[in-house]
PDB file of C-alpha atoms in Angstrom:
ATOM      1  CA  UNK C   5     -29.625   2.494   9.453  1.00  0.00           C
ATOM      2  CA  UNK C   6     -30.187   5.580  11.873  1.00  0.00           C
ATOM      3  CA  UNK C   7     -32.628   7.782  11.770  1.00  0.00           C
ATOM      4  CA  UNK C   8     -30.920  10.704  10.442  1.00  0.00           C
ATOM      5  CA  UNK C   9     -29.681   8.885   7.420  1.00  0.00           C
ATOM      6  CA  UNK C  10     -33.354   8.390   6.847  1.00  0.00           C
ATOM      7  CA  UNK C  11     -34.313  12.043   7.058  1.00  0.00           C
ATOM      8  CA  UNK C  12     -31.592  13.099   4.808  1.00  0.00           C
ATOM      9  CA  UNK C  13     -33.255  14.434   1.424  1.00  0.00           C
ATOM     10  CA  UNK C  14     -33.221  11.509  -1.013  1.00  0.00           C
ATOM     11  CA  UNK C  15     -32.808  12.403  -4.470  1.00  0.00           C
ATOM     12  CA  UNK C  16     -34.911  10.906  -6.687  1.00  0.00           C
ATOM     13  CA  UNK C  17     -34.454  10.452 -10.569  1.00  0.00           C
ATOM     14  CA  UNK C  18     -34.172  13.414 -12.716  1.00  0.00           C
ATOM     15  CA  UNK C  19     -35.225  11.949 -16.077  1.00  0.00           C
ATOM     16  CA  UNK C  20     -37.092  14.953 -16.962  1.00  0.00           C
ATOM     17  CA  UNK C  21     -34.194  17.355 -16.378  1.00  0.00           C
ATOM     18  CA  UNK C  22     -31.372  18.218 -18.975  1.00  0.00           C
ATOM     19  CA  UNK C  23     -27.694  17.798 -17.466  1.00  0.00           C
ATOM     20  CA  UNK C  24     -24.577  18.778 -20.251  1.00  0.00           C
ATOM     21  CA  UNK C  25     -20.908  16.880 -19.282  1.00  0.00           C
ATOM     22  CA  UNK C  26     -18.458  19.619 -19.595  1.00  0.00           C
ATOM     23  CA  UNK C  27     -15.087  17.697 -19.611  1.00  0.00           C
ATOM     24  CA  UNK C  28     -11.386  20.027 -19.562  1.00  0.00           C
ATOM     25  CA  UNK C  29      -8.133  18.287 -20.352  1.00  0.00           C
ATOM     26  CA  UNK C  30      -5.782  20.264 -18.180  1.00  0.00           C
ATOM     27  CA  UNK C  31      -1.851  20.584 -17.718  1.00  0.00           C
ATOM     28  CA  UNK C  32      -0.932  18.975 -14.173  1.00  0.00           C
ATOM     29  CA  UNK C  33       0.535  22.570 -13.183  1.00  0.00           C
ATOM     30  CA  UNK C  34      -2.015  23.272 -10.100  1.00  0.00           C
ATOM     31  CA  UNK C  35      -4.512  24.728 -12.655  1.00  0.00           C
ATOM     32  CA  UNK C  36      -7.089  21.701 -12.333  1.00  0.00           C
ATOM     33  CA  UNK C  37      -6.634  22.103  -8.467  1.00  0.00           C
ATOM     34  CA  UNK C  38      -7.473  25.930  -8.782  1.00  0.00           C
ATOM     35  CA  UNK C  39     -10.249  24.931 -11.060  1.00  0.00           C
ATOM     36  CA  UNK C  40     -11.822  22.598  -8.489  1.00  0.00           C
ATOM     37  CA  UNK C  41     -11.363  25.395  -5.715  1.00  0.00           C
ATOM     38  CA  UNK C  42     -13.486  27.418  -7.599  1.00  0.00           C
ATOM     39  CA  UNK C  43     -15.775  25.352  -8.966  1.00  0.00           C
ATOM     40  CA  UNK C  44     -16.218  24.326  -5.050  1.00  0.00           C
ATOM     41  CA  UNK C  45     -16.595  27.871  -4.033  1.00  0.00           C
ATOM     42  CA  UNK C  46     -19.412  28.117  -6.768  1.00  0.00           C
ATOM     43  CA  UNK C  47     -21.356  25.454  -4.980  1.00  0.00           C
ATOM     44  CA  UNK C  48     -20.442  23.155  -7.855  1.00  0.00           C
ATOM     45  CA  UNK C  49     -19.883  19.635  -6.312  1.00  0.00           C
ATOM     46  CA  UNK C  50     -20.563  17.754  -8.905  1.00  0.00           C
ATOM     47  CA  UNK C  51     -16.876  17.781 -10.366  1.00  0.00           C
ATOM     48  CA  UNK C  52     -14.158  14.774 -10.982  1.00  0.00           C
ATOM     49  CA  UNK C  53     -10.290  15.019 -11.187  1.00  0.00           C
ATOM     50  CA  UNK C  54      -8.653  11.759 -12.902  1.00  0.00           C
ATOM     51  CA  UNK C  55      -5.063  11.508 -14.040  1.00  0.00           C
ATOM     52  CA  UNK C  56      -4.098  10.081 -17.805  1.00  0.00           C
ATOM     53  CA  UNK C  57      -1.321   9.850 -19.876  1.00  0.00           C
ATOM     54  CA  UNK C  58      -1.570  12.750 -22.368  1.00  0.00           C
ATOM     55  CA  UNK C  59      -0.350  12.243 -25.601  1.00  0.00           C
ATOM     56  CA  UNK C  60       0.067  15.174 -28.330  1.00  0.00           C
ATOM     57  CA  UNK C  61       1.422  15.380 -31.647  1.00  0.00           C
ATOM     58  CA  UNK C  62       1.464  19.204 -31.264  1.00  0.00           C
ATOM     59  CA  UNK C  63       4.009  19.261 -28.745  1.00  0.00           C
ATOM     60  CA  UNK C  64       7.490  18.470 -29.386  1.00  0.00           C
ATOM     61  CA  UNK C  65       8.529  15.514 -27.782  1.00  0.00           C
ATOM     62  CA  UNK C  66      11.674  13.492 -28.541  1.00  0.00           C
ATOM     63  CA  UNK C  67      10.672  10.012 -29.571  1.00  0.00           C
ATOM     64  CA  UNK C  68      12.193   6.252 -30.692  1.00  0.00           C
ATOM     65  CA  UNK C  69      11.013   5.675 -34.377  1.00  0.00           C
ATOM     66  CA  UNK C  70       8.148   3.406 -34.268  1.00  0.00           C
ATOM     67  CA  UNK C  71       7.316   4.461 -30.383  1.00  0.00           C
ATOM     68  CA  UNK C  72       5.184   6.990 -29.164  1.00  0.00           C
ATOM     69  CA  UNK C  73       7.174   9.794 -27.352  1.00  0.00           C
ATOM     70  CA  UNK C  74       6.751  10.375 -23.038  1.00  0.00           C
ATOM     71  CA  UNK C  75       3.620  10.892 -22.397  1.00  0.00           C
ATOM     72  CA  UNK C  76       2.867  13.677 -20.396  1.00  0.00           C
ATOM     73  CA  UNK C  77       0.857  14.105 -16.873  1.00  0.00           C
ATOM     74  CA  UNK C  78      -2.504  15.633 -17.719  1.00  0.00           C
ATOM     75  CA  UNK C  79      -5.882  16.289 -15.460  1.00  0.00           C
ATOM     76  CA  UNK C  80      -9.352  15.524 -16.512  1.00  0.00           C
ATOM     77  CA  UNK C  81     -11.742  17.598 -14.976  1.00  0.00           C
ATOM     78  CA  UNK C  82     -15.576  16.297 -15.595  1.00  0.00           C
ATOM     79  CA  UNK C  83     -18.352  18.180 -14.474  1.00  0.00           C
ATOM     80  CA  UNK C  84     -22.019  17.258 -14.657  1.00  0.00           C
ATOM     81  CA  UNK C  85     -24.461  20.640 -14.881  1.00  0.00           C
ATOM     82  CA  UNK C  86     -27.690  21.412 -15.726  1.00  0.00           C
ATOM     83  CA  UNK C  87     -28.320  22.414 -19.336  1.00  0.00           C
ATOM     84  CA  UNK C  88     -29.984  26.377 -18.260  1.00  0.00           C
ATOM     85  CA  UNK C  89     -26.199  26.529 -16.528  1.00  0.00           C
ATOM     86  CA  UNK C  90     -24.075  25.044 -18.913  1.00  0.00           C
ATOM     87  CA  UNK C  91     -23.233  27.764 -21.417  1.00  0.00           C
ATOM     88  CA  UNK C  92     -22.665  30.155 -19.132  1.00  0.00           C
ATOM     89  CA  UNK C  93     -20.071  27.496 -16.733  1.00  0.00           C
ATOM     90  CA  UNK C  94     -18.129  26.716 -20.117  1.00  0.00           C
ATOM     91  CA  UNK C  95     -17.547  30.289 -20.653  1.00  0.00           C
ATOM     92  CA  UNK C  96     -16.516  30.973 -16.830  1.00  0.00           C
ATOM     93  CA  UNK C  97     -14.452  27.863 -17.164  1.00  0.00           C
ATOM     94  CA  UNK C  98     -12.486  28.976 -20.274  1.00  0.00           C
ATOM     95  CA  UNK C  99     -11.665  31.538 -18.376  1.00  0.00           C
ATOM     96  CA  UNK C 100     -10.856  30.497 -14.965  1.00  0.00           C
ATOM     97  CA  UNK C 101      -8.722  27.291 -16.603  1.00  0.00           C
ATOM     98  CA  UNK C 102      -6.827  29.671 -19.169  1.00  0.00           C
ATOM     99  CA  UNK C 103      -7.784  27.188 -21.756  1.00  0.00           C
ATOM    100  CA  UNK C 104      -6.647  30.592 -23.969  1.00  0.00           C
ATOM    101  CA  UNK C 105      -3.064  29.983 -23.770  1.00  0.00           C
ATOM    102  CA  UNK C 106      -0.929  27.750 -25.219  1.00  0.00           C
ATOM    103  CA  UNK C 107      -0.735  24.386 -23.991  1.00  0.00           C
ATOM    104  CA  UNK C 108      -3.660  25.405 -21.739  1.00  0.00           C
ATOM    105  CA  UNK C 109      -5.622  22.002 -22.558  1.00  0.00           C
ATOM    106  CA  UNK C 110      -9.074  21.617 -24.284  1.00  0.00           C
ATOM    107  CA  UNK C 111     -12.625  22.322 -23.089  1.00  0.00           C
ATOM    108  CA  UNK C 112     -15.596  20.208 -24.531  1.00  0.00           C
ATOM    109  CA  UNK C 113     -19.041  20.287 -23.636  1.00  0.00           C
ATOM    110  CA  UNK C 114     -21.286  16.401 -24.629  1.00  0.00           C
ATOM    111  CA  UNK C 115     -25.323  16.129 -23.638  1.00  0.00           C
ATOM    112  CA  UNK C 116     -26.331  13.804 -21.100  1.00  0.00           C
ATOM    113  CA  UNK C 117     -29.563  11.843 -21.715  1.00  0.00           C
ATOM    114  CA  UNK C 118     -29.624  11.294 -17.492  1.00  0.00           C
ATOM    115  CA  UNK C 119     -28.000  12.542 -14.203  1.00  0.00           C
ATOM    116  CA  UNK C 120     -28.975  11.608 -11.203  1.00  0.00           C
ATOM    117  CA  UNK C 121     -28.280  14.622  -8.563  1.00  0.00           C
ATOM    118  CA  UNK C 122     -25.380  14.681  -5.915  1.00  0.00           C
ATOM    119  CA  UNK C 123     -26.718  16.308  -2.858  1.00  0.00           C
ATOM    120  CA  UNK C 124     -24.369  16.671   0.410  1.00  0.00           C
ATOM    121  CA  UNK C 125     -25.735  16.010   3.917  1.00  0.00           C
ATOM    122  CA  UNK C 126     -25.827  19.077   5.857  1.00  0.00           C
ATOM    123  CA  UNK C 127     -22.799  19.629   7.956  1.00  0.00           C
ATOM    124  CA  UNK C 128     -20.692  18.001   6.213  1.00  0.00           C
ATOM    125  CA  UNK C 129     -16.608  19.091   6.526  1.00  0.00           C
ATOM    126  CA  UNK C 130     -15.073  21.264   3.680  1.00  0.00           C
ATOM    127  CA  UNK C 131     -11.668  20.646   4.758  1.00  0.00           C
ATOM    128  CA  UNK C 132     -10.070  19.803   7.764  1.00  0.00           C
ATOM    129  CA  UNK C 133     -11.793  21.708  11.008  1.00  0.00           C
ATOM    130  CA  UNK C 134     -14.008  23.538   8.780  1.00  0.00           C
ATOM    131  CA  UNK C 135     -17.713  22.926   7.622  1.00  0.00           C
ATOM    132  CA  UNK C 136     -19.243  23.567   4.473  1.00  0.00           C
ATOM    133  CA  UNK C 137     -21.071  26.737   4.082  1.00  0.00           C
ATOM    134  CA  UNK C 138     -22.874  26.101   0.624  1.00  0.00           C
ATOM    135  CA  UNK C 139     -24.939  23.421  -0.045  1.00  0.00           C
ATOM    136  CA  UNK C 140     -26.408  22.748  -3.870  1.00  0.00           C
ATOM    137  CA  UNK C 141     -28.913  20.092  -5.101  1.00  0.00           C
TER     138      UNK C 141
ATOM    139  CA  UNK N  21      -6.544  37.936 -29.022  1.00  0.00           C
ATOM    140  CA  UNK N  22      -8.544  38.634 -26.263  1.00  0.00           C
ATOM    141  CA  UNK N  23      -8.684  35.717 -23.527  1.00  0.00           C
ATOM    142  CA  UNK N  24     -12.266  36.787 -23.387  1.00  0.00           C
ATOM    143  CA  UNK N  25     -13.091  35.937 -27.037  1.00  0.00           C
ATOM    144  CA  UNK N  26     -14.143  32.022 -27.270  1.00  0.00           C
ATOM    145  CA  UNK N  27     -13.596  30.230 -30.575  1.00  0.00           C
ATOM    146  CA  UNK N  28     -16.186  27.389 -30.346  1.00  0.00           C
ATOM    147  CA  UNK N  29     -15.321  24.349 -32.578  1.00  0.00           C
ATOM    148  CA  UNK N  30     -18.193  21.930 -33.715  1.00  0.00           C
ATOM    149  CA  UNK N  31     -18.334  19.002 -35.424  1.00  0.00           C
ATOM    150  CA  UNK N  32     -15.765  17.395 -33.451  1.00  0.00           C
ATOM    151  CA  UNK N  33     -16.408  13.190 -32.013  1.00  0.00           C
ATOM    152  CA  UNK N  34     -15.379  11.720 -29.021  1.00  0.00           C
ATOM    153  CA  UNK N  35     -14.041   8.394 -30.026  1.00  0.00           C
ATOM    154  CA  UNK N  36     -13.190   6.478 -26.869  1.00  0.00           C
ATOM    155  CA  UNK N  37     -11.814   2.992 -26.716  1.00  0.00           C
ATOM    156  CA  UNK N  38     -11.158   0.160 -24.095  1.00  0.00           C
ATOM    157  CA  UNK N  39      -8.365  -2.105 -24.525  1.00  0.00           C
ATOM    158  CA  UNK N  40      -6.519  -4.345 -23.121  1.00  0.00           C
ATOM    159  CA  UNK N  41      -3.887  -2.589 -21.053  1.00  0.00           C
ATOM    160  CA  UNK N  42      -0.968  -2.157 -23.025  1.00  0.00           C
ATOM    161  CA  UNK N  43      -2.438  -1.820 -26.380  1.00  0.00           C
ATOM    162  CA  UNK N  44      -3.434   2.127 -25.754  1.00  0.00           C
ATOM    163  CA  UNK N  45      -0.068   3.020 -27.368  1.00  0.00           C
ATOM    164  CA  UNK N  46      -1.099   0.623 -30.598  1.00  0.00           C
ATOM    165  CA  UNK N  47      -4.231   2.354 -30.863  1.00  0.00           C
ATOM    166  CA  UNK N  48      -2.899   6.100 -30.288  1.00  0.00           C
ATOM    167  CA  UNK N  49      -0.697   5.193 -32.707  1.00  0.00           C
ATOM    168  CA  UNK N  50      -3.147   4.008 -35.345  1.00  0.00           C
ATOM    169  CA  UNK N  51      -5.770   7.334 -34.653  1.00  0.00           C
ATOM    170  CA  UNK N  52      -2.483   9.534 -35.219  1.00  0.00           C
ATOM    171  CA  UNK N  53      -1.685   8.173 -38.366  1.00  0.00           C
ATOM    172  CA  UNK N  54      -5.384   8.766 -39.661  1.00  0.00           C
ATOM    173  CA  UNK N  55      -4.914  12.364 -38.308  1.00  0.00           C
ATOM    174  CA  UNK N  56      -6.105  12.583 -34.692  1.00  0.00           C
ATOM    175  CA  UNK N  57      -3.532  15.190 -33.221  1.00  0.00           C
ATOM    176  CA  UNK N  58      -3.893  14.153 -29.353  1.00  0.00           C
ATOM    177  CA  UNK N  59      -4.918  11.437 -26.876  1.00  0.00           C
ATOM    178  CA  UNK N  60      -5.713  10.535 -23.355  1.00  0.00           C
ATOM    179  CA  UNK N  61      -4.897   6.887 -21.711  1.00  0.00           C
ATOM    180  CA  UNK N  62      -5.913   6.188 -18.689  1.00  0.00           C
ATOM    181  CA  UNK N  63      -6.016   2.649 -16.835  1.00  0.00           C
ATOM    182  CA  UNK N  64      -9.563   0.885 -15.877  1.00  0.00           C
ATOM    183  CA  UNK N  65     -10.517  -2.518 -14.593  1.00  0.00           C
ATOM    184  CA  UNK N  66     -12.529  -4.323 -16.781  1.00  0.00           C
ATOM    185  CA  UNK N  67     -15.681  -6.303 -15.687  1.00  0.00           C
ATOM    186  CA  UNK N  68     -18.030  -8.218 -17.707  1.00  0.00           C
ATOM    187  CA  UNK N  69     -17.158 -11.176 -20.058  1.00  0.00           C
ATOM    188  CA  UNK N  70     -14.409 -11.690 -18.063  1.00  0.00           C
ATOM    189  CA  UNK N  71     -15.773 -14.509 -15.481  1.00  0.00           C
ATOM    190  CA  UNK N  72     -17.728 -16.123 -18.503  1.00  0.00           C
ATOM    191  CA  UNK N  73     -14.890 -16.391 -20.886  1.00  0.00           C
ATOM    192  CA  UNK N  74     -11.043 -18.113 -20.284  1.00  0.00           C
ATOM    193  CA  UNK N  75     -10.349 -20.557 -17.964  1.00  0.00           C
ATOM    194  CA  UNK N  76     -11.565 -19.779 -14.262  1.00  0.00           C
ATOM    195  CA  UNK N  77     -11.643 -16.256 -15.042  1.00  0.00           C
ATOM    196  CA  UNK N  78      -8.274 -15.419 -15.908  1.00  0.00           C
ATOM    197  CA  UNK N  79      -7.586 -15.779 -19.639  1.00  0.00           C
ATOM    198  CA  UNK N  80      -9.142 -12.201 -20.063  1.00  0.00           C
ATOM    199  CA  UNK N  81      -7.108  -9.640 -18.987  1.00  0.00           C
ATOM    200  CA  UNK N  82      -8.648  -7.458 -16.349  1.00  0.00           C
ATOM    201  CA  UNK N  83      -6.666  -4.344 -16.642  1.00  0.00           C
ATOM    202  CA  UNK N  84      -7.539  -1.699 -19.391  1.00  0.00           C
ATOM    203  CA  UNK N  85      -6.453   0.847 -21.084  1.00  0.00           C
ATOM    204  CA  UNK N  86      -9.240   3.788 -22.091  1.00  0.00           C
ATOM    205  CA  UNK N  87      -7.927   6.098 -24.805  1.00  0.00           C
ATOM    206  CA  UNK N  88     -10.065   9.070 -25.556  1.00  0.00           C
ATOM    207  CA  UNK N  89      -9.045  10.179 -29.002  1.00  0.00           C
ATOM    208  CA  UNK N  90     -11.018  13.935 -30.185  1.00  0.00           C
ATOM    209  CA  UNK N  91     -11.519  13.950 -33.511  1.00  0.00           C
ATOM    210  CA  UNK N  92     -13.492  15.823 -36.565  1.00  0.00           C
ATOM    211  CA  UNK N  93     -16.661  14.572 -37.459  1.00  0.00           C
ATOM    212  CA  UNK N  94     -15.493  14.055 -41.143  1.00  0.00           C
ATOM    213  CA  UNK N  95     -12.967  11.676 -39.738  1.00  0.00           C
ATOM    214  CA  UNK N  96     -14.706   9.898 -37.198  1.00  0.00           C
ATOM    215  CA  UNK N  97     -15.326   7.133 -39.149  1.00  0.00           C
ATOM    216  CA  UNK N  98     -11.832   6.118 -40.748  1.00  0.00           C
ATOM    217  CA  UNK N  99     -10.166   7.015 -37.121  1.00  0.00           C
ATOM    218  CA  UNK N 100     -12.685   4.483 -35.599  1.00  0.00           C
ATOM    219  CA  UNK N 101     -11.875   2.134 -38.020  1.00  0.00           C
ATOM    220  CA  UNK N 102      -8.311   2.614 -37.439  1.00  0.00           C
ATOM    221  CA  UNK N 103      -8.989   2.437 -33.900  1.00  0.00           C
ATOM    222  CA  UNK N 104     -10.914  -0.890 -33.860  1.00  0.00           C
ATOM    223  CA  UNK N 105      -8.203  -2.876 -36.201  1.00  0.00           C
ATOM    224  CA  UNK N 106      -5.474  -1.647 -33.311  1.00  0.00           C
ATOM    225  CA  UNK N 107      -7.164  -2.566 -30.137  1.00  0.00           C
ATOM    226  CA  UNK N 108      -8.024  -5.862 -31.973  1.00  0.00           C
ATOM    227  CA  UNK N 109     -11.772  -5.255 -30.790  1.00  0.00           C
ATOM    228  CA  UNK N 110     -13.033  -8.541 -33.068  1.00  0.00           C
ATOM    229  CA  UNK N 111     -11.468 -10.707 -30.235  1.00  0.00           C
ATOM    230  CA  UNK N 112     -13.901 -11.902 -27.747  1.00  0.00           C
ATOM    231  CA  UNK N 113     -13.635  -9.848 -24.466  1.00  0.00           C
ATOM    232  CA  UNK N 114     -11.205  -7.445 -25.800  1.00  0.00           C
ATOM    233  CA  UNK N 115     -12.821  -4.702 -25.364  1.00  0.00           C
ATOM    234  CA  UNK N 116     -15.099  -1.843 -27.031  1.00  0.00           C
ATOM    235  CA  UNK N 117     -15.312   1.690 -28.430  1.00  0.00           C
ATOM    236  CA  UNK N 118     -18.001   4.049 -28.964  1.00  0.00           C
ATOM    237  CA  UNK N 119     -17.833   7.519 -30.485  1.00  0.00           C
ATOM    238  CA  UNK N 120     -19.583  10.205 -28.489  1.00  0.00           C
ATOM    239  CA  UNK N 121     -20.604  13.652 -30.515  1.00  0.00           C
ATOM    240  CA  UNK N 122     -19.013  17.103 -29.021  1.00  0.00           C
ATOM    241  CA  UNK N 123     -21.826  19.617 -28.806  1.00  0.00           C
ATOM    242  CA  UNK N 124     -19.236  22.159 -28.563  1.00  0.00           C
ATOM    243  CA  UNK N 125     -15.022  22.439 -27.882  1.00  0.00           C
ATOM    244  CA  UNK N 126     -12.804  25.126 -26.697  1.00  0.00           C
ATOM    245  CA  UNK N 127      -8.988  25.149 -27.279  1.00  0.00           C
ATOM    246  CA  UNK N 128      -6.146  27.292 -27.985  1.00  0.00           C
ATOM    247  CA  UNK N 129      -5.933  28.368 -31.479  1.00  0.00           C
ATOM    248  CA  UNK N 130      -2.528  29.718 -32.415  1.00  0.00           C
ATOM    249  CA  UNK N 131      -2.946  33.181 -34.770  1.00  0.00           C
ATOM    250  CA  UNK N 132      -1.013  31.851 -37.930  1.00  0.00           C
ATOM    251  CA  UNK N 133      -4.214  29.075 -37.374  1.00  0.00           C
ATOM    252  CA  UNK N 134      -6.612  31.477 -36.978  1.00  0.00           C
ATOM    253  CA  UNK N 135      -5.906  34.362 -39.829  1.00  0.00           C
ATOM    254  CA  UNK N 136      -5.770  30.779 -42.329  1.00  0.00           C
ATOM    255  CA  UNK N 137      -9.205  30.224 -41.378  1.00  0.00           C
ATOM    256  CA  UNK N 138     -12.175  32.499 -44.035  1.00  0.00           C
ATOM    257  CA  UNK N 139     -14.106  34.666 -41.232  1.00  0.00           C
ATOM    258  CA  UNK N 140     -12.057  34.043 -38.268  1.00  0.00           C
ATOM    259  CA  UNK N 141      -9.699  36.304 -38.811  1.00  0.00           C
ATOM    260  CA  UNK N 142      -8.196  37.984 -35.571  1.00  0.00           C
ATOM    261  CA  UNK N 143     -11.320  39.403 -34.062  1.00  0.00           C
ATOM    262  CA  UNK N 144     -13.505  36.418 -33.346  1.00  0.00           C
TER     263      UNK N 144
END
């Protein structure tokens, strides 16, 4: 272990602070990509992408009786915030996403009981030749 | 309406549920016939009773399927239900489910949806 993985801040636990989950179901059309590249450009790093299998009863779908029709591609987008930010990130979020249109995904907001913070090491790379130029805790 | 206007929705449960992989279309299926609209599947691998139960490890099957059903509070109960019988969660290793509460949900709500609902109107 070198010494500069030693003086890197360690975060501690964060028991006594409030975090929300804000999760977004999103269309695979680039919008959770967009959403990520701004929620990066906030300084939020604290964000996941996965891939499911989204299944809707709203959407017309052709289907074999007794099957479930194609599923389609869908994003979730999890992000862990502190509570004093999280009303305000939902709204910006709505927005950003355009969870307002149709077939523009859903947007929920759950409590966390713990989070544990995600801190980057200074200098690390945003992309490919470039640093980062924000840095949260 | 306005895309700056946020309908909030409340009351609304998280009910997720590991099974076995393959059964996440038998338990969609189940939550949509108790009146869960939507779902999300999405594969996980499955560690825990695993190495304890079977024969060297490999009676249980490893690979899961997660299925994240959002439903209204007043249903929560009969689509769990619904959802437990499906993924046959009384087996042994089968897998689990737990139903999370929503503090709050955003979605789009279509206007024929919104002028049926008392107080909603067009101008929330």
């Amino acid at each position: 272990m070198s010494a500069e993985v030693a003086d890197a801040p360690t975060p501690g636990p964060m028991g006594s602070r409030s975090v929300k989950l804000i999760s977004c179901v999103l269309s695979d059309d680039g919008t959770e990509r967009r959403l990520l590249r701004w929620l990066r450009d906030q300084g939020i790093t604290g964000a996941n992408s996965v891939y499911c299998r989204g299944h809707s009863v709203l959407r017309e779908a052709k289907a074999r009786r007794g099957k479930l029709p194609e599923p389609e591609l869908v994003r979730l987008v999890t992000i862990v915030v502190d509570v004093d930010e999280a009303d305000a990130l939902f709204e910006l979020i709505y927005a950003q996403a355009d969870i307002h249109r149709s077939g523009g995904g859903i947007l929920f907001m759950t409590p966390l009981t713990f989070a544990t913070p995600f801190v980057l090491p200074e200098g690390v790379a945003d992309g490919c030749g470039s640093f980062a130029t924000t840095r949260i805790d | 309406m306005k895309a700056d206007k946020i309908t909030y929705l409340t009351d609304v449960a998280l009910i997720t549920c590991i099974a076995s992989a393959g059964r996440g279309d038998a338990v969609i299926q189940a939550a949509q016939a108790m009146g869960a609209v939507g779902a999300l599947v999405y594969h996980a691998r499955g560690i825990g009773p695993r190495e304890r139960l079977g024969l060297l490890g490999i009676a249980i099957e490893a690979e899961k399927d997660v299925v994240n059903i959002l439903v209204a509070t007043d249903y929560q109960d009969a689509v769990f239900e619904a959802v437990y019988r499906a993924g046959e969660l009384n087996s042994p290793g089968a897998g689990l489910a737990h139903i999370t509460p929503i503090e709050k949900m955003a979605i789009y709500i279509p206007r024929e949806i919104r002028e049926r609902i008392p107080g909603l109107g067009d101008s929330a």
